[in-house]
CSV table of C-alpha atoms and ligand atoms in Angstrom, one decimal:
chain,number,residue,atom,x,y,z
A,1,MET,CA,114.9,57.1,102.5
A,2,GLU,CA,118.7,57.5,102.5
A,3,LYS,CA,119.9,59.2,105.6
A,4,GLU,CA,121.8,62.4,105.1
A,5,LYS,CA,125.5,62.1,105.7
A,6,PRO,CA,126.7,63.8,108.9
A,7,ARG,CA,128.2,67.1,107.9
A,8,GLY,CA,130.9,69.1,109.5
A,9,PRO,CA,130.1,72.5,111.0
A,10,LEU,CA,128.3,74.7,108.5
A,11,TYR,CA,130.8,76.9,106.6
A,12,TYR,CA,129.9,80.5,105.6
A,13,ALA,CA,131.1,80.1,101.9
A,14,ASP,CA,129.3,76.8,101.5
A,15,TYR,CA,126.0,78.1,103.0
A,16,LEU,CA,126.0,81.0,100.6
A,17,GLN,CA,127.4,79.0,97.7
A,18,LEU,CA,129.9,81.8,97.2
A,19,ASP,CA,132.1,79.8,94.8
A,20,ARG,CA,129.1,79.7,92.4
A,21,LEU,CA,127.8,83.2,93.1
A,22,LEU,CA,131.2,84.9,92.7
A,23,SER,CA,132.1,83.1,89.5
A,24,CYS,CA,129.1,84.4,87.6
A,25,GLN,CA,130.7,87.6,86.4
A,26,ARG,CA,131.8,87.1,82.8
A,27,MET,CA,132.8,90.3,80.9
A,28,GLU,CA,131.8,90.3,77.3
A,29,SER,CA,134.5,92.9,76.6
A,30,ALA,CA,137.2,90.5,78.0
A,31,LEU,CA,135.8,87.7,75.8
A,32,HIS,CA,136.2,90.0,72.8
A,33,GLY,CA,139.8,90.7,73.9
A,34,ARG,CA,139.2,94.3,75.0
A,35,PRO,CA,138.5,94.2,78.7
A,36,ALA,CA,136.6,97.3,79.8
A,37,HIS,CA,137.1,98.1,83.5
A,38,ASP,CA,133.6,99.3,84.2
A,39,GLU,CA,131.8,96.2,82.8
A,40,MET,CA,132.4,94.5,86.1
A,41,LEU,CA,130.4,97.2,87.9
A,42,PHE,CA,127.7,97.0,85.2
A,43,ILE,CA,127.3,93.2,85.7
A,44,ILE,CA,127.4,93.3,89.4
A,45,VAL,CA,124.8,96.1,89.6
A,46,HIS,CA,122.5,94.1,87.3
A,47,GLN,CA,122.9,90.9,89.3
A,48,ALA,CA,122.2,92.7,92.5
A,49,TYR,CA,119.0,94.0,91.0
A,50,GLU,CA,118.0,90.5,89.9
A,51,LEU,CA,118.7,89.2,93.4
A,52,TRP,CA,116.5,91.9,94.9
A,53,PHE,CA,113.8,91.2,92.3
A,54,LYS,CA,113.9,87.6,93.5
A,55,GLN,CA,113.3,88.7,97.1
A,56,ILE,CA,110.4,91.0,95.9
A,57,LEU,CA,108.8,88.1,94.1
A,58,TRP,CA,109.2,85.9,97.2
A,59,GLU,CA,107.3,88.5,99.3
A,60,LEU,CA,104.8,89.1,96.6
A,61,ASP,CA,103.9,85.4,96.3
A,62,ALA,CA,103.3,85.2,100.0
A,63,VAL,CA,101.0,88.2,99.9
A,64,LEU,CA,99.2,86.8,96.9
A,65,ALA,CA,98.6,83.6,98.7
A,66,THR,CA,97.1,85.4,101.7
A,67,PHE,CA,94.6,87.3,99.5
A,68,ARG,CA,93.7,84.3,97.3
A,69,GLY,CA,91.4,82.7,99.9
A,70,PRO,CA,87.7,83.5,100.4
A,71,SER,CA,88.5,85.7,103.3
A,72,VAL,CA,91.6,87.3,104.9
A,73,ARG,CA,92.3,86.7,108.6
A,74,GLU,CA,93.4,89.7,110.7
A,75,GLU,CA,96.7,88.0,111.6
A,76,ASP,CA,97.5,87.3,108.0
A,77,LEU,CA,96.7,90.9,107.1
A,78,GLY,CA,99.4,92.1,109.6
A,79,GLN,CA,101.9,89.7,108.0
A,80,ALA,CA,101.0,90.9,104.5
A,81,VAL,CA,101.6,94.5,105.6
A,82,LEU,CA,105.0,93.5,106.9
A,83,TYR,CA,106.0,91.8,103.7
A,84,LEU,CA,104.7,94.6,101.5
A,85,GLY,CA,106.6,97.1,103.8
A,86,ARG,CA,109.7,95.1,103.1
A,87,ILE,CA,109.2,95.5,99.4
A,88,VAL,CA,109.0,99.3,99.9
A,89,GLU,CA,112.4,99.2,101.6
A,90,ILE,CA,114.0,97.1,98.9
A,91,GLN,CA,112.7,99.5,96.3
A,92,ARG,CA,114.4,102.3,98.1
A,93,VAL,CA,117.7,100.4,97.8
A,94,LEU,CA,117.0,99.8,94.1
A,95,ILE,CA,116.4,103.5,93.5
A,96,GLN,CA,119.7,104.3,95.3
A,97,GLN,CA,121.6,101.7,93.3
A,98,VAL,CA,121.2,103.8,90.2
A,99,ASP,CA,123.7,106.3,91.8
A,100,VAL,CA,126.3,103.5,92.0
A,101,LEU,CA,126.0,102.6,88.4
A,102,GLU,CA,126.1,106.3,87.5
A,103,THR,CA,129.7,106.5,88.7
A,104,MET,CA,130.4,105.0,85.3
A,105,THR,CA,130.7,107.7,82.7
A,106,PRO,CA,129.0,107.5,79.3
A,107,LEU,CA,132.4,107.1,77.6
A,108,ASP,CA,133.3,104.2,79.8
A,109,PHE,CA,129.9,102.6,79.0
A,110,LEU,CA,130.6,103.0,75.3
A,111,ASP,CA,133.8,100.8,75.7
A,112,PHE,CA,131.6,97.8,76.0
A,113,ARG,CA,128.0,98.8,75.1
A,114,ASP,CA,128.0,97.4,71.6
A,115,TYR,CA,129.0,93.9,72.8
A,116,LEU,CA,125.7,93.7,74.7
A,117,ILE,CA,123.4,94.0,71.6
A,118,PRO,CA,120.7,92.7,71.5
A,119,ALA,CA,120.5,91.9,75.2
A,120,SER,CA,118.7,94.4,77.4
A,121,GLY,CA,117.0,94.9,80.8
A,122,PHE,CA,113.9,94.8,78.6
A,123,GLN,CA,114.4,91.0,78.8
A,124,SER,CA,114.3,90.8,82.6
A,125,VAL,CA,111.8,88.0,83.3
A,126,GLN,CA,111.7,88.8,87.0
A,127,PHE,CA,110.9,92.4,86.3
A,128,ARG,CA,108.0,91.4,84.1
A,129,LEU,CA,106.8,88.9,86.6
A,130,ILE,CA,106.8,91.6,89.3
A,131,GLU,CA,104.8,93.9,86.9
A,132,ASN,CA,102.3,91.2,86.1
A,133,LYS,CA,101.9,89.9,89.6
A,134,LEU,CA,101.2,93.5,90.7
A,135,GLY,CA,98.5,93.8,88.0
A,136,MET,CA,99.9,95.2,84.8
A,137,ARG,CA,97.8,94.1,81.9
A,138,ARG,CA,99.1,93.5,78.4
A,139,ARG,CA,96.6,95.9,76.9
A,140,ASP,CA,97.8,98.8,79.1
A,141,ARG,CA,101.4,98.4,78.0
A,142,LEU,CA,103.0,100.6,75.4
A,143,GLN,CA,103.0,99.0,72.0
A,144,LEU,CA,106.4,98.3,70.6
A,145,ASN,CA,106.5,98.1,66.8
A,146,ASP,CA,103.3,95.9,66.9
A,147,ALA,CA,105.3,93.2,68.7
A,148,PRO,CA,104.2,91.9,72.1
A,149,TYR,CA,106.5,92.7,75.0
A,150,THR,CA,107.3,89.0,75.3
A,151,SER,CA,108.7,88.8,71.7
A,152,ARG,CA,112.3,89.5,72.9
A,153,PHE,CA,112.2,86.5,75.3
A,154,SER,CA,113.4,82.9,74.7
A,155,PRO,CA,110.3,80.6,74.2
A,156,GLU,CA,110.6,79.2,77.8
A,157,ASP,CA,110.9,82.7,79.4
A,158,ALA,CA,108.0,84.0,77.2
A,159,ALA,CA,105.9,81.0,78.4
A,160,ARG,CA,106.7,81.8,82.1
A,161,VAL,CA,105.8,85.5,81.7
A,162,GLU,CA,102.6,84.7,79.8
A,163,ALA,CA,101.6,82.2,82.5
A,164,SER,CA,101.9,85.0,85.1
A,165,GLU,CA,99.4,87.1,83.1
A,166,LYS,CA,96.7,84.5,83.6
A,167,GLU,CA,97.0,84.3,87.4
A,168,SER,CA,95.0,86.6,89.7
A,169,SER,CA,97.2,89.7,90.3
A,170,LEU,CA,97.5,91.6,93.5
A,171,PHE,CA,95.4,94.3,91.9
A,172,ASP,CA,92.6,91.8,91.3
A,173,LEU,CA,92.8,90.3,94.7
A,174,ILE,CA,92.9,93.6,96.6
A,175,GLN,CA,89.9,94.8,94.5
A,176,GLY,CA,88.0,91.7,95.5
A,177,TRP,CA,89.0,92.2,99.2
A,178,LEU,CA,87.9,95.8,99.1
A,179,GLU,CA,84.6,94.9,97.4
A,180,ARG,CA,83.9,92.4,100.2
A,181,THR,CA,84.5,94.9,102.9
A,182,PRO,CA,81.5,94.7,105.3
A,183,PHE,CA,81.6,98.3,106.2
A,184,LEU,CA,80.0,99.6,103.1
A,185,ASN,CA,76.5,98.8,104.4
A,186,PHE,CA,75.6,100.5,107.6
A,187,GLY,CA,72.0,99.3,108.0
A,188,ASP,CA,69.7,102.3,108.2
A,189,PHE,CA,72.5,104.8,108.2
A,190,ASP,CA,72.9,106.1,104.6
A,191,PHE,CA,76.6,107.0,104.7
A,192,TRP,CA,77.0,107.9,101.1
A,193,ARG,CA,74.0,110.4,101.2
A,194,GLU,CA,75.6,112.1,104.3
A,195,TYR,CA,79.0,112.1,102.6
A,196,ALA,CA,77.6,113.6,99.4
A,197,GLN,CA,76.0,116.4,101.5
A,198,ALA,CA,79.4,117.1,103.2
A,199,VAL,CA,81.1,117.1,99.8
A,200,ASP,CA,78.5,119.5,98.3
A,201,ALA,CA,79.2,121.9,101.2
A,202,MET,CA,83.0,121.6,100.7
A,203,LEU,CA,82.7,122.3,96.9
A,204,ALA,CA,80.4,125.2,97.5
A,205,ALA,CA,83.0,126.7,99.9
A,206,ASP,CA,85.7,126.1,97.3
A,207,ARG,CA,83.6,128.0,94.7
A,208,ALA,CA,83.0,130.9,97.0
A,209,SER,CA,86.7,131.2,97.9
A,210,ILE,CA,87.7,131.2,94.2
A,211,ARG,CA,85.1,133.9,93.4
A,212,GLY,CA,86.0,136.0,96.3
A,213,ASN,CA,89.8,135.8,95.8
A,214,PRO,CA,91.0,139.3,94.9
A,215,THR,CA,94.4,138.1,93.6
A,216,LEU,CA,92.9,136.0,90.7
A,217,THR,CA,92.0,137.4,87.3
A,218,ASP,CA,88.6,136.6,85.8
A,219,ASP,CA,90.3,134.1,83.5
A,220,GLU,CA,92.1,132.4,86.4
A,221,LYS,CA,88.8,132.2,88.3
A,222,ALA,CA,87.1,130.6,85.3
A,223,THR,CA,89.9,128.0,85.0
A,224,GLN,CA,89.8,127.2,88.7
A,225,LEU,CA,86.0,127.0,88.8
A,226,LYS,CA,86.2,124.5,85.9
A,227,GLY,CA,88.5,122.4,88.1
A,228,VAL,CA,85.8,122.4,90.8
A,229,GLU,CA,83.1,121.3,88.3
A,230,ALA,CA,85.4,118.5,87.1
A,231,MET,CA,85.5,117.3,90.7
A,232,VAL,CA,81.7,117.5,91.0
A,233,GLY,CA,81.6,115.0,88.0
A,234,LYS,CA,84.2,112.7,89.6
A,235,PHE,CA,82.3,112.6,92.9
A,236,ALA,CA,79.0,112.0,91.1
A,237,ASP,CA,80.6,109.1,89.4
A,238,LEU,CA,82.0,107.7,92.6
A,239,PHE,CA,78.7,107.9,94.5
A,240,GLN,CA,76.7,106.0,91.8
A,241,ALA,CA,75.3,102.9,93.4
A,242,GLU,CA,76.0,100.4,90.6
A,243,ALA,CA,79.1,98.3,90.4
A,244,GLY,CA,81.5,98.5,87.5
A,245,GLU,CA,84.4,100.7,86.6
A,246,PRO,CA,84.1,104.4,87.0
A,247,GLU,CA,84.8,106.5,83.8
A,248,ALA,CA,88.5,106.8,83.4
A,249,SER,CA,90.9,107.7,80.7
A,250,SER,CA,93.3,104.7,80.5
A,251,GLY,CA,95.2,102.3,82.7
A,252,ARG,CA,93.9,100.2,85.6
A,253,HIS,CA,91.2,101.4,87.8
A,254,PHE,CA,89.3,99.9,90.7
A,255,SER,CA,85.6,99.2,90.5
A,256,ARG,CA,83.3,101.8,92.1
A,257,ARG,CA,82.6,99.6,95.0
A,258,ALA,CA,86.3,98.9,95.7
A,259,LEU,CA,87.1,102.6,95.4
A,260,GLN,CA,84.3,103.5,97.8
A,261,ALA,CA,85.7,100.9,100.3
A,262,ALA,CA,89.2,102.3,99.9
A,263,LEU,CA,87.9,105.8,100.5
A,264,LEU,CA,86.0,104.7,103.6
A,265,ILE,CA,89.1,102.9,105.0
A,266,ASN,CA,91.1,106.1,104.6
A,267,LEU,CA,88.5,108.4,106.1
A,268,TYR,CA,87.8,106.3,109.1
A,269,ARG,CA,91.3,104.9,109.6
A,270,ASP,CA,91.2,105.9,113.3
A,271,GLU,CA,88.7,103.1,113.9
A,272,PRO,CA,90.9,100.4,115.3
A,273,ILE,CA,89.6,97.7,112.9
A,274,LEU,CA,90.6,99.9,109.9
A,275,HIS,CA,94.2,100.5,111.0
A,276,LEU,CA,95.7,97.6,109.2
A,277,PRO,CA,93.6,98.0,106.0
A,278,PHE,CA,94.7,101.6,106.0
A,279,GLN,CA,98.4,100.7,106.3
A,280,LEU,CA,98.0,98.2,103.5
A,281,LEU,CA,96.5,100.7,101.1
A,282,ALA,CA,99.2,103.3,102.0
A,283,ILE,CA,102.0,100.8,101.4
A,284,LEU,CA,100.5,99.8,98.0
A,285,ALA,CA,100.5,103.4,97.0
A,286,ASP,CA,104.2,103.6,98.2
A,287,ILE,CA,105.1,100.6,96.1
A,288,GLU,CA,103.4,102.3,93.1
A,289,ARG,CA,105.2,105.5,93.7
A,290,ASN,CA,108.6,103.8,94.2
A,291,PHE,CA,108.2,101.8,91.0
A,292,THR,CA,107.5,105.0,89.1
A,293,THR,CA,110.5,106.8,90.7
A,294,TRP,CA,112.7,103.9,89.7
A,295,ARG,CA,111.4,104.1,86.1
A,296,GLN,CA,112.1,107.8,86.0
A,297,ARG,CA,115.6,107.5,87.5
A,298,HIS,CA,116.4,104.7,85.1
A,299,ALA,CA,115.1,106.7,82.1
A,300,GLN,CA,117.3,109.7,83.2
A,301,MET,CA,120.3,107.4,83.5
A,302,ALA,CA,119.6,106.0,80.1
A,303,MET,CA,119.5,109.6,78.7
A,304,ARG,CA,122.8,110.4,80.4
A,305,MET,CA,124.5,107.2,79.1
A,306,ILE,CA,123.2,107.0,75.6
A,307,GLY,CA,121.4,110.3,74.9
A,308,THR,CA,118.7,109.9,72.3
A,309,ARG,CA,120.1,106.7,70.7
A,310,ILE,CA,118.0,103.5,70.5
A,311,GLY,CA,118.5,101.0,73.4
A,312,THR,CA,120.4,97.8,73.0
A,313,GLY,CA,117.1,96.0,73.1
A,314,GLY,CA,115.9,98.0,70.1
A,315,THR,CA,113.3,100.4,71.7
A,316,SER,CA,113.5,104.2,71.1
A,317,GLY,CA,115.5,104.2,74.3
A,318,HIS,CA,115.0,107.2,76.6
A,319,GLU,CA,111.7,108.2,74.9
A,320,TYR,CA,110.2,104.7,75.5
A,321,LEU,CA,111.4,104.6,79.1
A,322,ASP,CA,109.9,108.1,79.8
A,323,ARG,CA,106.5,107.1,78.4
A,324,ALA,CA,106.6,103.8,80.2
A,325,ALA,CA,107.2,105.7,83.5
A,326,GLU,CA,104.1,107.8,82.8
A,327,ARG,CA,101.9,105.0,81.7
A,328,HIS,CA,102.9,101.7,83.3
A,329,ARG,CA,101.0,102.1,86.6
A,330,VAL,CA,98.7,99.8,88.5
A,331,PHE,CA,97.6,101.3,91.8
A,332,SER,CA,97.4,105.0,90.8
A,333,ASP,CA,93.8,105.1,92.1
A,334,LEU,CA,95.2,104.8,95.6
A,335,SER,CA,97.5,107.8,95.2
A,336,ALA,CA,94.6,109.8,93.6
A,337,LEU,CA,92.2,108.9,96.4
A,338,SER,CA,93.0,112.1,98.3
A,339,SER,CA,91.0,114.0,95.7
A,340,PHE,CA,88.0,112.6,97.4
A,341,PHE,CA,88.9,113.5,100.9
A,342,ILE,CA,87.0,116.0,103.0
A,343,PRO,CA,88.3,117.6,106.2
A,344,ARG,CA,88.0,115.4,109.3
A,345,SER,CA,85.7,118.0,110.9
A,346,ALA,CA,83.2,117.6,108.1
A,347,LEU,CA,83.1,113.8,108.2
A,348,PRO,CA,79.7,112.3,108.9
A,349,ARG,CA,79.8,110.8,112.4
A,350,LEU,CA,79.2,107.1,112.4
A,351,PRO,CA,76.2,105.9,114.5
A,352,ALA,CA,77.3,104.4,117.9
A,353,ASP,CA,76.1,100.9,116.9
A,354,VAL,CA,78.2,101.0,113.8
A,355,ARG,CA,81.3,102.2,115.7
A,356,ASN,CA,80.7,99.5,118.3
A,357,ARG,CA,80.6,96.8,115.6
A,358,MET,CA,83.8,98.2,114.1
A,359,GLY,CA,85.9,98.7,117.2
A,360,PHE,CA,87.8,96.4,119.4
A,361,ARG,CA,86.3,97.8,122.5
A,362,PHE,CA,86.9,96.5,126.0
A,363,GLN,CA,83.6,95.6,127.6
A,364,ALA,CA,83.6,96.2,131.4
A,365,PRO,CA,82.2,93.2,133.2
B,401,HEM,C1,124.1,102.0,81.7
B,401,HEM,C2,123.0,101.7,82.3
B,401,HEM,C3,121.7,101.4,81.6
B,401,HEM,C4,121.2,101.9,80.4
B,401,HEM,C5,121.9,102.8,79.4
B,401,HEM,C6,119.9,101.3,80.2
B,401,HEM,C7,119.1,101.5,79.1
B,401,HEM,C8,117.9,100.9,78.9
B,401,HEM,C9,117.1,101.1,77.7
B,401,HEM,C10,117.4,102.0,76.6
B,401,HEM,C11,116.0,100.4,77.9
B,401,HEM,C12,114.8,100.2,76.9
B,401,HEM,C13,114.9,98.9,76.2
B,401,HEM,C14,115.9,98.8,75.2
B,401,HEM,O1,115.7,99.3,74.1
B,401,HEM,O2,117.0,98.3,75.5
B,401,HEM,C15,116.0,99.7,79.1
B,401,HEM,C16,115.1,98.9,79.6
B,401,HEM,C17,115.2,98.3,80.8
B,401,HEM,N1,116.2,98.3,81.7
B,401,HEM,FE1,117.9,99.4,81.5
B,401,HEM,N2,119.6,100.5,81.3
B,401,HEM,C18,120.6,100.5,82.2
B,401,HEM,C19,120.7,99.9,83.4
B,401,HEM,C20,119.8,99.0,83.9
B,401,HEM,C21,119.9,98.4,85.2
B,401,HEM,C22,121.0,98.4,86.2
B,401,HEM,C23,118.7,97.6,85.3
B,401,HEM,C24,118.4,96.8,86.5
B,401,HEM,C25,117.9,95.6,86.3
B,401,HEM,C26,117.9,97.9,84.1
B,401,HEM,C27,116.7,97.3,83.9
B,401,HEM,C28,115.9,97.6,82.8
B,401,HEM,C29,114.5,97.1,82.7
B,401,HEM,C30,113.8,96.3,83.7
B,401,HEM,C31,114.1,97.6,81.5
B,401,HEM,C32,112.6,97.4,80.9
B,401,HEM,C33,111.9,98.6,81.3
B,401,HEM,C34,110.4,98.7,80.7
B,401,HEM,O3,110.1,98.0,79.7
B,401,HEM,O4,109.6,99.4,81.3
B,401,HEM,N3,118.6,98.7,83.3
B,401,HEM,N4,117.2,100.0,79.7
């Protein structure tokens, strides 16, 4: 193999390839002979987004690799939590970056908007890869004039995005990991029966407090009691022993077994062995929330910039983005998990041998 030539001391601009990076801003308005000052900001903000998307994919791929194996080692779980936590911080930057772009006024945007047609953020491959790697399924996406969401891509980009749909997503892998959790079976101790009893007591107290509330009208009481009965149904569904997906309206949902494991991890998060799994689930819920917040912020920005016009990519614009923010969710089960919580004081106490098996306890010699 040819030996690498000796190089001089590493130079900042060479290391970062700044000559290439900083010559990638080509204004369409200038090419059309009508340079619009704010187009530079528009390009740089989009490029900054794409760089951060690249970093998110980098972290996501490392986390996916950790969960792809037959089991996940404790050390690797810690690393995965760090990488996912990094994604959360990047998302915060991405949400804030909308403010920078909004220093451009709608009239200034109109100076160059028409030159952009039919290009649109809708064609961001990296954005779609992030969605798919997290676990968004094609069938859960909003339909766009009967055309698949990949129809606006070049054939190579469409192939890349379609390939990502076929890999196991983070949702699939986390679901598998939750289903494998050993703490669902406690030997003779029937956790779920004890938990169901505690839930019954809690819901009975809820009913009594609604009925005895002097500030509520009879109609209000009836509505609130209906809410309690809906919860009874949800609990009954969760407690069913068989595997499979619980009844749900639409979107992605964990299997019953995975949901039970996620609940258990949340309820008994004070057990040392459940600390990291608890953090992991909390961070996934943060990622989901941040994604939705970005979608909502972006939809508001689109409304401010273009009102109710269609987007440069040809969707209904703000209306499409608003509905996507509502519907395009993957880990919403984790945010909704708190519906199944009961107060700590009512939690069934785990038998000593179960706690011993779960804890990292120092054994005195
Ligand atoms: C003036 C600022 C912006 C406006 C008015 C705007 C408008 C829109 C509109 C109307 C759509 C729907 C698709 C279409 O018909 O074109 C869209 C999609 C999208 N835009 Fe923007 N956008 C802006 C800035 C950005 C920025 C800075 C990014 C960062 C990468 C971005 C990323 C996206 C993505 C990823 C989608 C697809 C969303 C989805 O399908 O859920 N946009 N945008």
